[in-house]
Short mmCIF file of C-alpha atoms and ligand atoms in Angstrom, two decimals:
data_model
loop_
_atom_site.label_atom_id
_atom_site.label_comp_id
_atom_site.label_asym_id
_atom_site.label_seq_id
_atom_site.Cartn_x
_atom_site.Cartn_y
_atom_site.Cartn_z
CA MET A 29 117.43 77.00 93.89
CA SER A 30 114.69 74.47 93.25
CA ILE A 31 112.09 72.56 95.21
CA VAL A 32 111.13 68.99 94.37
CA THR A 33 107.48 68.37 95.22
CA VAL A 34 106.29 64.90 96.15
CA GLN A 35 102.50 64.46 95.82
CA LEU A 36 101.12 61.45 97.65
CA GLY A 37 97.66 59.85 97.64
CA GLN A 38 94.41 61.37 96.42
CA CYS A 39 94.68 64.47 98.53
CA GLY A 40 98.37 65.11 97.78
CA ASN A 41 97.93 64.74 94.04
CA GLN A 42 94.78 66.84 93.80
CA ILE A 43 96.29 69.66 95.84
CA GLY A 44 99.63 69.37 94.02
CA PHE A 45 97.93 69.99 90.70
CA GLU A 46 96.22 73.14 91.98
CA VAL A 47 99.47 74.41 93.50
CA PHE A 48 101.44 74.14 90.23
CA ASP A 49 98.53 75.62 88.32
CA ALA A 50 98.31 78.57 90.73
CA LEU A 51 102.08 79.15 90.62
CA TYR A 52 102.10 79.08 86.84
CA SER A 53 99.06 81.38 86.50
CA ASP A 54 100.46 83.86 88.99
CA SER A 55 103.83 84.14 87.31
CA HIS A 56 102.24 84.48 83.86
CA CYS A 57 99.58 86.95 84.91
CA PRO A 58 98.91 89.23 81.90
CA GLN A 59 98.00 92.37 83.85
CA GLY A 60 101.17 92.72 85.90
CA LEU A 61 101.67 96.08 87.55
CA CYS A 62 105.39 96.05 86.89
CA SER A 63 107.59 96.48 83.85
CA LYS A 64 108.06 93.77 81.24
CA ARG A 65 111.64 93.23 82.33
CA GLU A 66 110.66 92.88 85.97
CA ASN A 67 107.94 90.40 85.03
CA GLU A 68 110.46 88.31 83.14
CA VAL A 69 112.84 88.17 86.08
CA TYR A 70 109.95 87.14 88.37
CA GLN A 71 108.86 84.44 85.93
CA ALA A 72 112.38 83.09 85.62
CA SER A 73 112.74 82.98 89.38
CA CYS A 74 109.45 81.11 89.81
CA LYS A 75 110.38 78.74 87.03
CA GLU A 76 113.73 77.90 88.57
CA ARG A 77 111.93 76.97 91.79
CA PHE A 78 109.11 74.85 90.45
CA PHE A 79 109.54 73.95 86.78
CA SER A 80 112.31 72.25 84.86
CA GLU A 81 113.32 72.55 81.20
CA GLU A 82 110.59 73.06 78.68
CA GLU A 83 109.37 70.38 76.30
CA ASN A 84 108.02 71.99 73.12
CA GLY A 85 107.79 75.25 75.02
CA VAL A 86 105.78 73.74 77.89
CA PRO A 87 107.42 73.85 81.34
CA ILE A 88 107.53 70.64 83.36
CA ALA A 89 106.66 70.58 87.05
CA ARG A 90 109.48 69.47 89.35
CA ALA A 91 107.24 66.87 90.90
CA VAL A 92 106.88 63.19 91.62
CA LEU A 93 103.34 61.78 91.77
CA VAL A 94 102.69 58.75 93.94
CA ASP A 95 99.47 56.87 94.62
CA MET A 96 98.59 53.23 95.06
CA GLU A 97 95.62 53.44 92.71
CA PRO A 98 95.70 54.89 89.20
CA LYS A 99 92.50 56.97 89.03
CA VAL A 100 93.59 60.21 90.66
CA ILE A 101 97.06 60.15 89.09
CA ASN A 102 95.56 59.72 85.62
CA GLN A 103 93.13 62.56 86.22
CA THR A 104 95.91 64.78 87.53
CA LEU A 105 98.25 64.08 84.61
CA SER A 106 95.58 64.74 82.04
CA LYS A 107 94.32 67.93 83.68
CA ALA A 108 97.87 69.30 83.59
CA ALA A 109 98.43 68.20 79.99
CA GLN A 110 95.09 69.68 78.93
CA SER A 111 95.97 73.03 80.46
CA GLY A 112 98.49 73.38 77.63
CA ARG A 113 100.49 75.71 79.87
CA TRP A 114 102.55 73.31 81.96
CA LYS A 115 102.69 69.57 82.50
CA TYR A 116 104.13 66.76 84.58
CA GLY A 117 107.16 64.82 83.35
CA GLN A 118 106.56 61.64 81.38
CA HIS A 119 108.38 59.47 83.90
CA SER A 120 107.42 61.23 87.07
CA CYS A 121 104.67 59.06 88.49
CA PHE A 122 104.35 55.83 90.36
CA CYS A 123 101.07 54.03 90.87
CA GLN A 124 99.73 50.59 91.60
CA LYS A 125 96.34 48.97 91.30
CA GLN A 126 95.04 49.08 94.87
CA GLY A 127 95.07 51.81 97.51
CA SER A 128 95.67 51.46 101.24
CA GLY A 129 91.98 51.56 102.23
CA ASN A 130 92.51 54.34 104.76
CA ASN A 131 94.85 52.09 106.71
CA TRP A 132 97.97 53.97 107.76
CA ALA A 133 99.76 50.73 108.66
CA TYR A 134 99.20 49.33 105.17
CA GLY A 135 100.65 52.44 103.55
CA TYR A 136 103.60 52.59 105.94
CA SER A 137 104.53 48.95 106.47
CA VAL A 138 103.42 47.25 103.25
CA HIS A 139 103.44 49.75 100.38
CA GLY A 140 106.41 51.63 101.84
CA PRO A 141 109.08 48.91 101.90
CA ARG A 142 107.66 47.22 98.79
CA HIS A 143 107.93 50.30 96.56
CA GLU A 144 110.69 52.19 98.32
CA GLU A 145 113.28 51.69 95.60
CA SER A 146 111.08 52.69 92.67
CA ILE A 147 109.77 55.81 94.41
CA MET A 148 113.18 56.91 95.67
CA ASN A 149 114.60 56.45 92.14
CA LEU A 150 111.92 58.74 90.70
CA ILE A 151 112.72 61.33 93.34
CA GLN A 152 116.42 61.04 92.61
CA ASN A 153 115.78 61.61 88.88
CA GLU A 154 113.93 64.79 89.74
CA VAL A 155 116.69 65.93 92.13
CA GLU A 156 119.29 65.40 89.41
CA LYS A 157 117.44 67.85 87.16
CA CYS A 158 117.98 70.64 89.70
CA ASP A 159 121.10 72.81 89.45
CA CYS A 160 120.77 73.44 93.12
CA LEU A 161 118.28 71.78 95.48
CA SER A 162 116.55 73.87 98.14
CA GLY A 163 114.65 70.86 99.48
CA PHE A 164 111.47 68.84 99.30
CA PHE A 165 107.83 69.83 99.58
CA ILE A 166 105.72 66.79 100.41
CA ILE A 167 101.93 67.06 100.05
CA MET A 168 99.68 64.50 101.74
CA SER A 169 96.60 64.02 103.87
CA MET A 170 96.99 63.15 107.51
CA ALA A 171 94.16 60.68 107.78
CA GLY A 172 94.03 58.45 104.66
CA GLY A 173 96.21 55.39 104.12
CA THR A 174 98.57 56.06 101.23
CA GLY A 175 99.33 59.76 101.58
CA SER A 176 99.65 59.52 105.34
CA GLY A 177 101.28 56.10 105.84
CA LEU A 178 103.40 55.90 102.71
CA GLY A 179 104.01 59.64 102.98
CA ALA A 180 105.46 59.20 106.47
CA PHE A 181 107.63 56.33 105.20
CA ILE A 182 108.95 58.32 102.22
CA THR A 183 109.63 61.39 104.38
CA GLN A 184 111.71 59.20 106.67
CA ASN A 185 113.59 57.91 103.64
CA LEU A 186 114.22 61.42 102.40
CA GLN A 187 115.60 62.26 105.82
CA ASP A 188 117.98 59.27 105.56
CA HIS A 189 119.07 59.89 101.96
CA TYR A 190 119.04 63.69 101.82
CA SER A 191 119.77 64.65 105.39
CA ASN A 192 121.25 67.99 104.30
CA SER A 193 118.17 69.05 102.34
CA LEU A 194 115.15 70.64 103.94
CA LYS A 195 111.83 68.84 104.05
CA MET A 196 108.52 70.61 104.49
CA ASN A 197 105.34 68.52 104.69
CA GLN A 198 102.00 70.00 103.76
CA ILE A 199 99.45 67.97 105.74
CA ILE A 200 95.68 68.15 105.56
CA TRP A 201 93.89 67.87 108.87
CA PRO A 202 90.70 65.83 108.26
CA TYR A 203 87.19 67.16 108.72
CA GLY A 204 86.14 66.92 112.36
CA THR A 205 83.18 64.72 111.58
CA GLY A 206 81.79 62.51 108.88
CA GLU A 207 84.90 60.82 107.58
CA VAL A 208 86.48 57.46 108.31
CA ILE A 209 86.37 56.19 111.86
CA VAL A 210 90.09 55.51 112.17
CA GLN A 211 91.12 58.99 111.06
CA ASN A 212 92.21 59.98 114.56
CA TYR A 213 94.56 57.03 114.86
CA ASN A 214 95.98 57.60 111.38
CA SER A 215 96.50 61.25 112.23
CA ILE A 216 98.32 60.50 115.48
CA LEU A 217 100.69 58.17 113.65
CA THR A 218 101.28 60.63 110.81
CA LEU A 219 101.99 63.55 113.10
CA SER A 220 104.34 61.69 115.38
CA HIS A 221 106.33 60.13 112.54
CA LEU A 222 106.64 63.41 110.66
CA TYR A 223 107.70 65.15 113.83
CA ARG A 224 110.74 62.89 113.85
CA SER A 225 111.72 63.15 110.19
CA SER A 226 110.45 66.42 108.72
CA ASP A 227 111.78 69.95 109.25
CA ALA A 228 108.41 71.69 109.13
CA LEU A 229 104.76 70.64 109.10
CA LEU A 230 102.51 73.06 107.32
CA VAL A 231 99.00 72.29 108.52
CA HIS A 232 95.71 73.07 106.83
CA GLU A 233 92.39 72.06 108.32
CA ASN A 234 89.72 71.00 105.86
CA ASP A 235 87.01 72.45 108.13
CA ALA A 236 88.67 75.87 108.19
CA VAL A 237 89.25 76.04 104.43
CA HIS A 238 85.69 74.81 103.83
CA LYS A 239 84.44 77.74 105.89
CA ILE A 240 86.56 80.17 103.86
CA CYS A 241 84.98 78.80 100.66
CA ALA A 242 81.48 79.21 102.11
CA LYS A 243 81.83 82.57 103.83
CA LEU A 244 84.47 84.48 101.89
CA MET A 245 84.36 82.97 98.42
CA ASN A 246 80.56 82.58 98.41
CA ILE A 247 80.65 79.09 96.94
CA LYS A 248 77.39 77.22 97.40
CA GLN A 249 78.29 73.58 96.72
CA ILE A 250 81.85 73.21 97.86
CA SER A 251 84.03 70.59 96.21
CA PHE A 252 87.59 69.46 96.95
CA SER A 253 88.62 71.39 93.88
CA ASP A 254 87.30 74.64 95.44
CA ILE A 255 89.07 73.88 98.71
CA ASN A 256 92.29 73.02 96.92
CA GLN A 257 92.22 76.27 94.97
CA VAL A 258 92.07 78.25 98.20
CA LEU A 259 94.91 76.16 99.58
CA ALA A 260 96.96 76.62 96.42
CA HIS A 261 96.47 80.36 96.55
CA GLN A 262 97.72 80.40 100.14
CA LEU A 263 100.71 78.24 99.31
CA GLY A 264 101.53 80.37 96.30
CA SER A 265 101.71 83.40 98.55
CA VAL A 266 104.31 81.63 100.62
CA PHE A 267 106.40 80.11 97.87
CA GLN A 268 106.50 82.73 95.15
CA PRO A 269 109.75 84.72 94.94
CA THR A 270 110.17 87.83 97.07
CA TYR A 271 112.71 90.60 96.75
CA SER A 272 116.05 90.18 98.42
CA MET A 273 117.86 92.98 100.24
CA GLU A 274 119.59 93.88 96.98
CA GLY A 275 116.37 95.49 95.73
CA SER A 276 114.23 95.03 92.62
CA TYR A 277 115.17 92.46 89.98
CA HIS A 278 116.87 90.47 92.72
CA TYR A 279 114.84 87.68 94.21
CA ARG A 280 115.71 85.55 97.19
CA ARG A 281 117.28 82.32 96.07
CA ASN A 282 116.58 79.68 98.71
CA PRO A 283 112.80 79.35 99.10
CA LEU A 284 112.63 76.67 101.80
CA GLY A 285 115.76 77.80 103.64
CA GLU A 286 114.54 81.36 104.02
CA LEU A 287 111.12 80.27 105.23
CA MET A 288 112.46 77.88 107.81
CA GLU A 289 115.19 80.17 109.01
CA ASN A 290 112.45 82.55 110.10
CA LEU A 291 109.64 80.18 111.00
CA VAL A 292 111.30 77.17 112.58
CA PRO A 293 113.85 78.60 114.99
CA HIS A 294 113.88 75.43 117.09
CA PRO A 295 113.24 71.80 116.01
CA GLU A 296 110.63 71.32 118.76
CA PHE A 297 108.40 74.00 117.21
CA LYS A 298 107.87 72.95 113.64
CA MET A 299 104.12 73.23 113.14
CA LEU A 300 103.25 76.04 110.77
CA GLY A 301 100.01 77.64 109.65
CA ILE A 302 99.11 80.28 107.06
CA ARG A 303 96.83 83.29 107.44
CA ASN A 304 95.95 84.98 104.21
CA ILE A 305 94.18 88.24 103.35
CA PRO A 306 92.39 89.53 101.40
CA GLN A 307 90.49 86.42 100.44
CA MET A 308 87.35 86.92 98.39
CA SER A 309 85.71 86.02 95.12
CA GLU A 310 86.91 87.76 91.95
CA ASN A 311 83.60 89.63 91.73
CA SER A 312 83.93 91.18 95.18
CA LEU A 313 87.58 92.03 94.59
CA ALA A 314 86.61 94.50 91.89
CA TYR A 315 84.59 96.54 94.44
CA SER A 316 87.13 96.53 97.26
CA THR A 317 89.95 98.84 98.20
CA PHE A 318 92.77 98.04 100.57
CA THR A 319 95.53 99.81 102.38
CA TRP A 320 98.69 98.04 103.39
CA ALA A 321 98.37 99.28 106.97
CA GLY A 322 94.76 98.04 107.17
CA LEU A 323 95.66 94.62 105.83
CA LEU A 324 98.53 94.26 108.28
CA LYS A 325 96.35 95.28 111.22
CA HIS A 326 93.78 92.63 110.37
CA LEU A 327 96.39 89.99 109.68
CA ARG A 328 98.08 90.63 113.00
CA GLN A 329 94.82 90.35 114.92
CA MET A 330 93.92 87.16 113.05
CA LEU A 331 97.19 85.72 114.27
CA ILE A 332 96.73 86.85 117.83
CA SER A 333 93.12 85.71 118.11
CA ASN A 334 93.61 82.52 116.12
CA SER A 335 91.06 83.47 113.44
CA LYS A 336 91.38 81.46 110.27
CA MET A 337 89.71 84.17 108.20
CA GLU A 338 89.16 87.87 108.12
CA GLU A 339 85.47 87.60 108.98
CA GLY A 340 84.56 87.48 112.66
CA ILE A 341 87.97 88.40 114.08
CA ASP A 342 87.90 88.70 117.88
CA TRP A 343 89.34 92.17 118.58
CA GLN A 344 89.24 91.62 122.36
CA VAL A 345 92.22 89.26 122.42
CA ARG A 346 95.45 91.10 123.20
CA PRO A 347 99.07 90.01 123.32
CA PRO A 348 100.79 90.27 126.73
CA LEU A 349 102.18 93.73 127.38
CA SER A 350 105.76 92.62 127.73
CA GLY A 351 107.41 89.22 127.54
CA LEU A 352 105.79 86.21 129.14
CA PRO A 353 103.02 86.83 131.65
CA THR A 354 103.56 85.39 135.11
CA LEU A 355 101.56 82.31 136.05
CA GLY A 356 99.30 84.37 138.32
CA LYS A 357 98.34 86.68 135.50
CA VAL A 358 97.53 83.80 133.18
CA SER A 359 94.93 82.34 135.51
CA LEU A 360 93.38 85.69 136.44
CA ASN A 361 93.19 86.92 132.93
CA ARG A 362 92.65 83.82 130.91
CA GLU A 363 90.30 85.14 128.25
CA LEU A 364 92.62 88.00 127.38
CA HIS A 365 95.66 85.78 127.20
CA PHE A 366 97.81 85.77 124.09
CA ASN A 367 96.85 82.92 121.84
CA THR A 368 99.65 80.88 120.32
CA SER A 369 97.76 80.13 117.12
CA ILE A 370 98.85 76.93 115.37
CA ALA A 371 99.97 75.47 118.66
CA ASN A 372 96.35 75.58 119.72
CA LEU A 373 95.47 72.93 117.23
CA VAL A 374 97.78 70.48 118.93
CA ILE A 375 96.89 71.66 122.39
CA LEU A 376 93.19 71.13 121.79
CA ARG A 377 93.79 67.75 120.23
CA GLY A 378 96.23 67.13 123.03
CA LYS A 379 93.48 67.55 125.55
CA ASP A 380 91.29 65.21 123.54
CA VAL A 381 94.00 62.61 123.75
CA HIS A 382 92.99 62.11 127.38
CA SER A 383 89.28 61.92 126.66
CA ALA A 384 87.16 59.04 125.37
CA ASP A 385 87.76 59.90 121.72
CA LEU A 386 91.28 58.57 121.61
CA GLY A 387 91.18 56.54 124.79
CA LYS A 388 92.84 53.18 124.96
CA GLN A 389 89.48 51.38 125.23
CA LYS A 390 88.42 52.69 121.83
CA LEU A 391 91.81 52.03 120.33
CA ARG A 392 91.42 48.34 121.30
CA ALA A 393 88.42 48.07 118.98
CA TYR A 394 90.50 49.02 115.96
CA ILE A 395 94.03 48.02 116.87
CA HIS A 396 93.83 44.72 114.96
CA GLN A 397 93.65 46.69 111.70
CA TYR A 398 97.09 48.04 112.54
CA THR A 399 98.72 45.03 114.19
CA LYS A 400 97.88 43.01 111.08
CA PHE A 401 100.45 45.13 109.31
CA GLY A 402 103.07 45.42 112.01
CA ILE A 403 102.03 48.54 113.94
CA GLU A 404 101.69 47.52 117.59
CA GLU A 405 100.02 49.09 120.60
CA GLU A 406 103.47 50.16 121.72
CA ASP A 407 103.91 52.23 118.56
CA PHE A 408 100.73 54.07 119.45
CA LEU A 409 101.93 54.65 122.98
CA ASP A 410 105.23 56.03 121.63
CA SER A 411 103.29 58.32 119.32
CA PHE A 412 101.05 59.54 122.14
CA THR A 413 104.10 60.21 124.30
CA LEU A 414 105.89 62.14 121.58
CA LEU A 415 102.84 64.29 120.87
CA GLU A 416 102.22 64.93 124.55
CA GLN A 417 105.80 66.19 124.70
CA VAL A 418 105.09 68.50 121.75
CA VAL A 419 101.94 69.76 123.45
CA ALA A 420 103.87 70.38 126.68
CA SER A 421 106.58 72.30 124.81
CA TYR A 422 104.03 74.53 123.11
CA CYS A 423 102.20 75.08 126.41
CA ASN A 424 105.43 76.28 127.97
CA LEU A 425 106.21 78.75 125.20
N1 GTP B 11 91.73 69.37 101.05
C1 GTP B 11 91.59 68.17 100.50
N2 GTP B 11 91.43 67.08 101.27
C2 GTP B 11 91.30 65.88 100.67
C3 GTP B 11 91.31 65.72 99.26
N3 GTP B 11 91.14 64.40 98.97
C4 GTP B 11 91.05 63.77 100.15
N4 GTP B 11 91.15 64.66 101.18
C5 GTP B 11 91.16 64.35 102.62
O1 GTP B 11 92.14 63.34 102.79
C6 GTP B 11 91.71 62.35 103.70
C7 GTP B 11 91.68 61.02 103.00
O2 GTP B 11 92.92 60.81 102.41
P1 GTP B 11 93.17 60.45 100.87
O3 GTP B 11 94.22 61.36 100.34
O4 GTP B 11 91.88 60.39 100.13
O5 GTP B 11 93.74 58.99 101.03
P2 GTP B 11 94.91 58.31 100.21
O6 GTP B 11 96.19 58.92 100.58
O7 GTP B 11 94.58 58.29 98.75
O8 GTP B 11 94.91 56.83 100.83
P3 GTP B 11 94.03 55.54 100.46
O9 GTP B 11 92.92 56.00 99.56
O10 GTP B 11 93.60 55.03 101.77
O11 GTP B 11 94.99 54.62 99.77
C8 GTP B 11 90.38 62.82 104.22
O12 GTP B 11 90.62 63.50 105.43
C9 GTP B 11 89.88 63.78 103.14
O13 GTP B 11 89.07 64.81 103.69
C10 GTP B 11 91.49 66.89 98.46
O14 GTP B 11 91.53 66.88 97.23
N5 GTP B 11 91.63 68.07 99.14
MG1 MG B 12 93.26 56.99 97.71
#
């Protein structure tokens, strides 16, 4: 089964490129530890998922590229073509002359309806190339204008047109500081809209990945390209084929279905995160040894203590001994309480919702940028309410 990837905005397109490049490199790795035949089966399985028929021997990514300005799309297309190993389809991109200027409302209410038909047609063309569709993987930032606003609009459309196919959105949580002032409002709108129309939200925080680049990969001047390579590596580890119960040479067939069956057991809990080990520069890798048991132990503790990386794991945090702790135990023993990981991200932001940062007074200063394009104060209130509900559900887990 295949996945159609939709890359939206600067962030979505730049990450999308790195993801396809990582998937291709991994499945064509020259020093495989397995037999030639096994390698071929693995390659074929990866190809079925992410690449369509070859053109002159070069596989074509099952992807649609969308941005409202041409620069990033042109760069992305030419980087792929220059790789000589894989490329994007000739008729797989849609771009215009002017972006959304970090305005979610412009992406959602103006670009969305205006270009709906053209973008949906491109997606349909890509779907028709699949023998069997597993679903959609939609890559976008949470805080910009095009990826977030138009991305939310297109995801809603996919839900309407392909209600039986799974949709997973990869969303990039903006840096905590130093970016555009309206990023919090854009993020609230993105999250609440995707919560209604997507099946799973895979969240990556730029701050956390930046730290991985600095501390684990030893990169001095970190660029988006470095960050995106770490992200792509993590995504590859999730999407590449794994053995089915039938044993070697048999890979699982439904990449998104199998992930969601295990990770999204209830539609209220659809926020996902990835923990990945080992993560280090190629140079350090050569001097390291690992055991499977050791890796699992670290990974498990990272999950429990909500560490984003292997360094600095808090070994004091423990899961509850059995089932849910009673309320009394929670308050007495707060620092030892089991940490629900990705939910924390929303819960922390959830608390901020009540503080000055996202307070209604501040919102008033910027609301005109949204009302100009049809997003009213009431839409914000609906979004706040929906997210508060999500926070409450996670708190009650
Ligand atoms: N990880 C990562 N984040 C990015 C990248 N490019 C932009 N971002 C983040 O994405 C957010 C801005 O969104 P963009 O994707 O640039 O915006 P856009 O979708 O192109 O929308 P407009 O430019 O407003 O039309 C900020 O939070 C950036 O930190 C990237 O290549 N990688
Ligand atoms: Mg842009």
